[in-house]
mmCIF file of C-alpha atoms in Angstrom:
data_model
loop_
_atom_site.group_PDB
_atom_site.id
_atom_site.type_symbol
_atom_site.label_atom_id
_atom_site.label_comp_id
_atom_site.label_asym_id
_atom_site.label_seq_id
_atom_site.Cartn_x
_atom_site.Cartn_y
_atom_site.Cartn_z
ATOM 1 C CA MET I 14 -27.682 4.060 20.227
ATOM 2 C CA SER I 15 -28.786 4.638 16.667
ATOM 3 C CA LYS I 16 -27.159 2.997 13.676
ATOM 4 C CA PRO I 17 -24.544 4.915 11.637
ATOM 5 C CA THR I 18 -26.134 7.090 8.967
ATOM 6 C CA LEU I 19 -23.362 9.213 7.483
ATOM 7 C CA GLY I 20 -21.829 6.593 5.197
ATOM 8 C CA ASN I 21 -24.733 7.449 2.885
ATOM 9 C CA PRO I 22 -23.720 10.298 0.513
ATOM 10 C CA GLN I 23 -27.165 11.918 0.658
ATOM 11 C CA ASN I 24 -27.087 12.106 4.450
ATOM 12 C CA THR I 25 -23.618 13.613 4.292
ATOM 13 C CA ILE I 26 -24.798 16.279 1.866
ATOM 14 C CA GLU I 27 -27.794 17.099 4.084
ATOM 15 C CA ILE I 28 -25.593 17.623 7.147
ATOM 16 C CA LEU I 29 -23.133 19.794 5.229
ATOM 17 C CA GLN I 30 -25.964 21.934 3.867
ATOM 18 C CA LYS I 31 -27.684 22.166 7.249
ATOM 19 C CA TYR I 32 -24.600 23.754 8.763
ATOM 20 C CA HIS I 33 -23.479 25.618 5.613
ATOM 21 C CA PHE I 34 -20.134 23.897 5.915
ATOM 22 C CA ASN I 35 -17.326 24.860 3.545
ATOM 23 C CA PHE I 36 -14.407 22.477 3.043
ATOM 24 C CA GLN I 37 -11.067 23.941 4.039
ATOM 25 C CA LYS I 38 -8.164 22.980 1.824
ATOM 26 C CA LYS I 39 -5.612 23.733 4.557
ATOM 27 C CA PHE I 40 -7.003 20.846 6.619
ATOM 28 C CA GLY I 41 -7.044 18.409 3.701
ATOM 29 C CA GLN I 42 -10.721 17.597 4.258
ATOM 30 C CA ASN I 43 -12.099 14.674 2.236
ATOM 31 C CA PHE I 44 -14.970 12.839 3.926
ATOM 32 C CA LEU I 45 -15.627 9.140 3.337
ATOM 33 C CA ILE I 46 -19.005 8.396 1.729
ATOM 34 C CA ASP I 47 -18.724 4.661 1.104
ATOM 35 C CA THR I 48 -20.224 2.239 3.638
ATOM 36 C CA HIS I 49 -18.220 -0.718 2.304
ATOM 37 C CA VAL I 50 -14.923 1.078 2.932
ATOM 38 C CA LEU I 51 -16.058 2.138 6.399
ATOM 39 C CA GLU I 52 -17.024 -1.411 7.280
ATOM 40 C CA LYS I 53 -13.669 -2.696 5.999
ATOM 41 C CA ILE I 54 -11.829 -0.223 8.221
ATOM 42 C CA ILE I 55 -13.732 -1.261 11.338
ATOM 43 C CA SER I 56 -13.301 -4.945 10.534
ATOM 44 C CA ALA I 57 -9.560 -4.615 9.824
ATOM 45 C CA ALA I 58 -9.012 -2.794 13.115
ATOM 46 C CA GLY I 59 -10.592 -5.693 15.009
ATOM 47 C CA ILE I 60 -12.334 -3.336 17.419
ATOM 48 C CA THR I 61 -14.249 -4.723 20.386
ATOM 49 C CA LYS I 62 -16.079 -3.230 23.359
ATOM 50 C CA ASP I 63 -12.882 -3.726 25.368
ATOM 51 C CA ASP I 64 -11.081 -1.180 23.177
ATOM 52 C CA MET I 65 -10.561 2.531 23.441
ATOM 53 C CA VAL I 66 -10.073 4.108 20.019
ATOM 54 C CA LEU I 67 -8.312 7.350 19.201
ATOM 55 C CA GLU I 68 -9.730 8.818 16.004
ATOM 56 C CA ILE I 69 -7.771 11.577 14.303
ATOM 57 C CA GLY I 70 -9.803 13.948 12.156
ATOM 58 C CA PRO I 71 -13.391 12.734 12.604
ATOM 59 C CA GLY I 72 -14.728 15.340 10.171
ATOM 60 C CA ILE I 73 -18.528 15.286 10.443
ATOM 61 C CA GLY I 74 -18.453 12.055 12.453
ATOM 62 C CA THR I 75 -18.921 9.535 9.646
ATOM 63 C CA MET I 76 -16.424 6.938 10.828
ATOM 64 C CA THR I 77 -16.900 8.021 14.448
ATOM 65 C CA GLN I 78 -20.420 6.603 14.387
ATOM 66 C CA TYR I 79 -19.089 3.227 13.242
ATOM 67 C CA LEU I 80 -16.327 3.336 15.860
ATOM 68 C CA ALA I 81 -18.786 4.206 18.624
ATOM 69 C CA GLU I 82 -20.893 1.183 17.693
ATOM 70 C CA ALA I 83 -17.905 -1.168 17.895
ATOM 71 C CA ALA I 84 -15.668 0.254 20.661
ATOM 72 C CA GLY I 85 -16.039 0.771 24.366
ATOM 73 C CA LYS I 86 -14.811 4.361 24.163
ATOM 74 C CA VAL I 87 -13.795 6.771 21.387
ATOM 75 C CA ALA I 88 -11.689 9.919 21.702
ATOM 76 C CA ALA I 89 -11.986 11.952 18.485
ATOM 77 C CA VAL I 90 -9.513 14.796 17.904
ATOM 78 C CA GLU I 91 -10.686 17.419 15.407
ATOM 79 C CA ILE I 92 -8.670 20.535 14.552
ATOM 80 C CA ASP I 93 -11.433 22.444 12.712
ATOM 81 C CA LYS I 94 -13.614 24.351 15.178
ATOM 82 C CA ASN I 95 -16.313 24.716 12.507
ATOM 83 C CA LEU I 96 -16.910 20.967 12.681
ATOM 84 C CA ILE I 97 -17.527 20.852 16.439
ATOM 85 C CA PRO I 98 -21.243 21.867 16.268
ATOM 86 C CA ILE I 99 -21.754 19.272 13.520
ATOM 87 C CA LEU I 100 -20.077 16.566 15.620
ATOM 88 C CA GLU I 101 -22.250 17.500 18.613
ATOM 89 C CA ASP I 102 -25.242 16.865 16.356
ATOM 90 C CA THR I 103 -24.147 13.695 14.533
ATOM 91 C CA LEU I 104 -22.766 12.063 17.700
ATOM 92 C CA SER I 105 -25.539 13.121 20.074
ATOM 93 C CA GLU I 106 -26.873 9.550 20.307
ATOM 94 C CA TYR I 107 -23.519 8.138 21.446
ATOM 95 C CA ASP I 108 -22.492 8.427 25.081
ATOM 96 C CA ASN I 109 -19.110 6.736 24.625
ATOM 97 C CA VAL I 110 -17.526 9.455 22.453
ATOM 98 C CA MET I 111 -15.489 12.449 23.578
ATOM 99 C CA VAL I 112 -14.564 15.120 21.026
ATOM 100 C CA ILE I 113 -11.389 17.139 21.505
ATOM 101 C CA ASN I 114 -11.072 20.332 19.460
ATOM 102 C CA ASP I 115 -7.315 20.550 19.012
ATOM 103 C CA ASP I 116 -4.370 19.816 16.742
ATOM 104 C CA VAL I 117 -3.490 16.160 17.385
ATOM 105 C CA LEU I 118 0.210 17.029 17.176
ATOM 106 C CA LYS I 119 -0.282 19.231 20.252
ATOM 107 C CA VAL I 120 -2.404 16.780 22.241
ATOM 108 C CA ASP I 121 -0.767 14.897 25.113
ATOM 109 C CA ILE I 122 -1.715 11.462 23.768
ATOM 110 C CA ARG I 123 0.130 9.611 26.519
ATOM 111 C CA GLY I 124 -1.693 11.659 29.168
ATOM 112 C CA LEU I 125 -5.030 11.138 27.420
ATOM 113 C CA VAL I 126 -4.538 7.373 27.268
ATOM 114 C CA GLU I 127 -3.435 7.266 30.897
ATOM 115 C CA LYS I 128 -6.498 9.214 32.033
ATOM 116 C CA GLU I 129 -9.137 7.612 29.821
ATOM 117 C CA ASN I 130 -7.823 4.051 29.470
ATOM 118 C CA GLY I 131 -5.655 3.479 32.510
ATOM 119 C CA GLY I 132 -2.511 3.563 30.378
ATOM 120 C CA ARG I 133 -3.556 0.467 28.434
ATOM 121 C CA PRO I 134 -2.833 0.405 24.673
ATOM 122 C CA VAL I 135 -5.406 2.034 22.400
ATOM 123 C CA LYS I 136 -6.198 1.569 18.725
ATOM 124 C CA VAL I 137 -5.761 4.520 16.394
ATOM 125 C CA VAL I 138 -8.192 4.721 13.470
ATOM 126 C CA ALA I 139 -8.136 7.698 11.155
ATOM 127 C CA ASN I 140 -8.978 9.047 7.723
ATOM 128 C CA LEU I 141 -5.747 11.010 7.612
ATOM 129 C CA PRO I 142 -5.201 13.976 5.301
ATOM 130 C CA TYR I 143 -2.216 13.300 3.070
ATOM 131 C CA TYR I 144 -0.268 16.321 4.281
ATOM 132 C CA ILE I 145 -0.203 15.209 7.916
ATOM 133 C CA THR I 146 0.274 11.462 7.570
ATOM 134 C CA THR I 147 4.047 11.747 7.966
ATOM 135 C CA PRO I 148 4.303 13.532 11.311
ATOM 136 C CA ILE I 149 1.438 11.544 12.826
ATOM 137 C CA ILE I 150 2.527 7.969 12.161
ATOM 138 C CA MET I 151 6.142 8.440 10.972
ATOM 139 C CA GLY I 152 5.153 7.560 7.497
ATOM 140 C CA LEU I 153 3.138 5.055 5.593
ATOM 141 C CA PHE I 154 4.653 1.850 4.296
ATOM 142 C CA GLU I 155 3.319 1.493 0.742
ATOM 143 C CA GLY I 156 4.643 -1.931 -0.153
ATOM 144 C CA ASN I 157 7.676 -0.483 -1.959
ATOM 145 C CA GLY I 158 10.955 -2.373 -1.706
ATOM 146 C CA PRO I 159 14.491 -0.990 -2.017
ATOM 147 C CA GLY I 160 15.180 0.736 -5.333
ATOM 148 C CA ASN I 161 11.667 2.111 -5.766
ATOM 149 C CA LYS I 162 11.505 5.924 -5.958
ATOM 150 C CA ASP I 163 8.810 5.992 -3.238
ATOM 151 C CA TYR I 164 10.917 3.944 -0.844
ATOM 152 C CA GLY I 165 12.237 6.204 1.898
ATOM 153 C CA ALA I 166 12.784 7.008 5.536
ATOM 154 C CA LEU I 167 9.069 6.814 6.283
ATOM 155 C CA SER I 168 8.673 3.340 4.855
ATOM 156 C CA LEU I 169 11.667 2.152 6.874
ATOM 157 C CA ALA I 170 10.274 3.666 10.064
ATOM 158 C CA VAL I 171 6.989 1.842 9.618
ATOM 159 C CA GLN I 172 8.787 -1.446 8.904
ATOM 160 C CA TYR I 173 10.821 -0.980 12.079
ATOM 161 C CA TYR I 174 7.893 -0.229 14.373
ATOM 162 C CA ALA I 175 5.026 -2.183 12.823
ATOM 163 C CA ASP I 176 3.826 -4.886 10.483
ATOM 164 C CA PRO I 177 2.093 -3.021 7.613
ATOM 165 C CA TYR I 178 -0.763 -4.515 5.637
ATOM 166 C CA ILE I 179 -2.761 -2.933 2.806
ATOM 167 C CA VAL I 180 -6.408 -3.678 3.616
ATOM 168 C CA ALA I 181 -7.923 -2.023 0.553
ATOM 169 C CA ASN I 182 -7.308 0.544 -2.145
ATOM 170 C CA VAL I 183 -9.858 3.346 -2.114
ATOM 171 C CA PRO I 184 -10.677 5.277 -5.323
ATOM 172 C CA PRO I 185 -11.365 9.035 -5.313
ATOM 173 C CA ASN I 186 -15.151 8.587 -5.767
ATOM 174 C CA CYS I 187 -15.393 7.209 -2.225
ATOM 175 C CA PHE I 188 -14.732 10.687 -0.846
ATOM 176 C CA MET I 189 -16.421 14.077 -0.778
ATOM 177 C CA PRO I 190 -14.935 16.162 -2.269
ATOM 178 C CA ARG I 191 -13.039 13.820 -4.553
ATOM 179 C CA PRO I 192 -9.249 13.939 -4.060
ATOM 180 C CA LYS I 193 -7.000 13.971 -7.117
ATOM 181 C CA VAL I 194 -5.233 10.776 -6.088
ATOM 182 C CA GLY I 195 -6.194 7.305 -4.928
ATOM 183 C CA SER I 196 -6.005 6.283 -1.284
ATOM 184 C CA ALA I 197 -5.439 3.110 0.694
ATOM 185 C CA VAL I 198 -6.565 1.634 3.989
ATOM 186 C CA ILE I 199 -3.418 0.562 5.840
ATOM 187 C CA ARG I 200 -3.316 -1.506 9.022
ATOM 188 C CA LEU I 201 -0.182 -1.122 11.125
ATOM 189 C CA THR I 202 0.222 -3.743 13.854
ATOM 190 C CA ARG I 203 2.983 -2.730 16.241
ATOM 191 C CA HIS I 204 5.805 -5.259 16.629
ATOM 192 C CA ALA I 205 6.261 -6.824 20.057
ATOM 193 C CA ALA I 206 9.970 -6.298 19.339
ATOM 194 C CA PRO I 207 11.658 -4.594 16.356
ATOM 195 C CA PRO I 208 12.600 -6.967 13.496
ATOM 196 C CA VAL I 209 16.233 -5.818 13.564
ATOM 197 C CA LYS I 210 18.617 -5.274 16.481
ATOM 198 C CA VAL I 211 20.308 -1.890 16.656
ATOM 199 C CA ASP I 212 22.738 -0.544 19.233
ATOM 200 C CA ASN I 213 21.171 2.924 19.147
ATOM 201 C CA GLU I 214 17.721 3.458 17.623
ATOM 202 C CA LYS I 215 18.006 7.240 17.320
ATOM 203 C CA TRP I 216 21.372 6.898 15.614
ATOM 204 C CA MET I 217 19.965 4.499 13.026
ATOM 205 C CA PHE I 218 17.185 6.935 12.153
ATOM 206 C CA ASP I 219 19.686 9.805 11.958
ATOM 207 C CA ILE I 220 21.541 7.713 9.352
ATOM 208 C CA ILE I 221 18.340 6.846 7.495
ATOM 209 C CA ARG I 222 17.174 10.474 7.382
ATOM 210 C CA ALA I 223 20.599 11.669 6.207
ATOM 211 C CA SER I 224 20.503 9.017 3.475
ATOM 212 C CA PHE I 225 17.248 10.320 2.029
ATOM 213 C CA ASN I 226 17.593 14.060 2.674
ATOM 214 C CA GLN I 227 19.584 14.515 -0.525
ATOM 215 C CA ARG I 228 18.347 11.780 -2.856
ATOM 216 C CA ARG I 229 20.629 12.740 -5.742
ATOM 217 C CA LYS I 230 23.713 12.200 -3.641
ATOM 218 C CA THR I 231 25.324 8.851 -3.039
ATOM 219 C CA LEU I 232 24.838 7.267 0.369
ATOM 220 C CA ALA I 233 28.440 8.049 1.316
ATOM 221 C CA ASN I 234 28.091 11.738 0.376
ATOM 222 C CA GLY I 235 24.730 12.067 2.084
ATOM 223 C CA LEU I 236 26.095 10.691 5.352
ATOM 224 C CA SER I 237 29.396 12.587 5.246
ATOM 225 C CA ASN I 238 27.545 15.877 4.604
ATOM 226 C CA SER I 239 25.268 15.400 7.609
ATOM 227 C CA ASP I 240 26.185 17.246 10.794
ATOM 228 C CA LYS I 241 24.379 14.539 12.790
ATOM 229 C CA ILE I 242 26.715 11.775 11.586
ATOM 230 C CA ASP I 243 30.053 13.595 12.005
ATOM 231 C CA LEU I 244 32.343 10.820 10.797
ATOM 232 C CA PRO I 245 35.130 10.947 8.179
ATOM 233 C CA LYS I 246 34.033 9.967 4.694
ATOM 234 C CA ASP I 247 36.586 7.163 4.463
ATOM 235 C CA VAL I 248 35.127 5.566 7.610
ATOM 236 C CA ILE I 249 31.639 5.792 6.123
ATOM 237 C CA THR I 250 32.776 4.400 2.756
ATOM 238 C CA GLU I 251 34.485 1.467 4.477
ATOM 239 C CA ALA I 252 31.310 0.635 6.423
ATOM 240 C CA ILE I 253 29.214 0.765 3.229
ATOM 241 C CA ALA I 254 31.699 -1.533 1.482
ATOM 242 C CA LYS I 255 31.209 -4.109 4.258
ATOM 243 C CA LEU I 256 27.598 -4.389 3.095
ATOM 244 C CA GLY I 257 28.839 -5.453 -0.323
ATOM 245 C CA LYS I 258 27.788 -2.143 -1.849
ATOM 246 C CA GLY I 259 29.766 0.039 -4.243
ATOM 247 C CA GLU I 260 30.706 3.687 -3.720
ATOM 248 C CA SER I 261 27.887 4.925 -5.961
ATOM 249 C CA VAL I 262 25.091 3.224 -3.982
ATOM 250 C CA ARG I 263 22.173 5.420 -2.873
ATOM 251 C CA GLY I 264 20.063 5.182 0.263
ATOM 252 C CA GLU I 265 17.003 3.760 -1.507
ATOM 253 C CA SER I 266 19.010 0.645 -2.411
ATOM 254 C CA LEU I 267 19.378 -0.439 1.221
ATOM 255 C CA SER I 268 16.910 -2.567 3.148
ATOM 256 C CA LEU I 269 16.052 -2.049 6.816
ATOM 257 C CA GLU I 270 18.395 -4.934 7.720
ATOM 258 C CA GLU I 271 21.260 -3.280 5.837
ATOM 259 C CA PHE I 272 20.616 0.074 7.492
ATOM 260 C CA ALA I 273 20.683 -1.670 10.889
ATOM 261 C CA ALA I 274 24.046 -3.287 10.076
ATOM 262 C CA LEU I 275 25.450 0.013 8.805
ATOM 263 C CA SER I 276 24.157 1.819 11.883
ATOM 264 C CA ASN I 277 25.747 -0.640 14.291
ATOM 265 C CA ASP I 278 29.075 -0.524 12.453
ATOM 266 C CA LEU I 279 29.201 3.290 12.396
ATOM 267 C CA TRP I 280 28.003 3.534 16.003
ATOM 268 C CA GLU I 281 30.906 1.336 17.092
ATOM 269 C CA LYS I 282 33.339 3.514 15.155
ATOM 270 C CA LYS I 283 31.829 6.700 16.579
ATOM 271 C CA GLY I 284 32.333 5.380 20.092
ATOM 272 C CA ARG I 285 36.047 4.829 19.607
#
């Protein structure tokens, strides 16, 4: 197998020109052109030849080449059909890569993993477009604690399912075309067991989502207005008070541990 070549900006430009490729805004396409960032991603993922990697949005195959060098097998899911001929070209030297032209949200990931990796866990590595980060990984924990305006349901979901770690911040000039905002490389290591104990996981996330759906409302109003909670406001207010919080508290002021306690209390009351 040949060494990766697409981390070099000039090589990226040549491939794009060769195929007369036009970036599509609807797919949020920003290709990495920095070898140091690419190497950091591969290193942080701890990929070995024993691993199967699922890559979401390979683009022209820049990171895919690095993944193919490190992993035993790579399944790359690309939604843009115009990139498939380019991927066939840039990945032609790698016999351990399969490209799937589909929307990853419609792919049977469980079935794919069962078929290609015997059901064993896989590593997911992706240069995700901002617009699709939420539905793919249930959010991105950005190191924001309670009270921060960016703290929300997505951050709590990531804390519940995984241990998040910011590997590196990536400035706009590491991409082509340059995005208008900075990016970050995040490693999410799934917990062996969740850090908090809840009686009903779905119920807790119903409460969390209701808490952040209407940010200007107090926590009590947000929960009492939700058709998924369906409990009297006085019951909700009493449960919030048990946390040592006042009536005017908002959802962003609660930690994951406090949401778990609130969830368990309200779940018990709902079952009565």
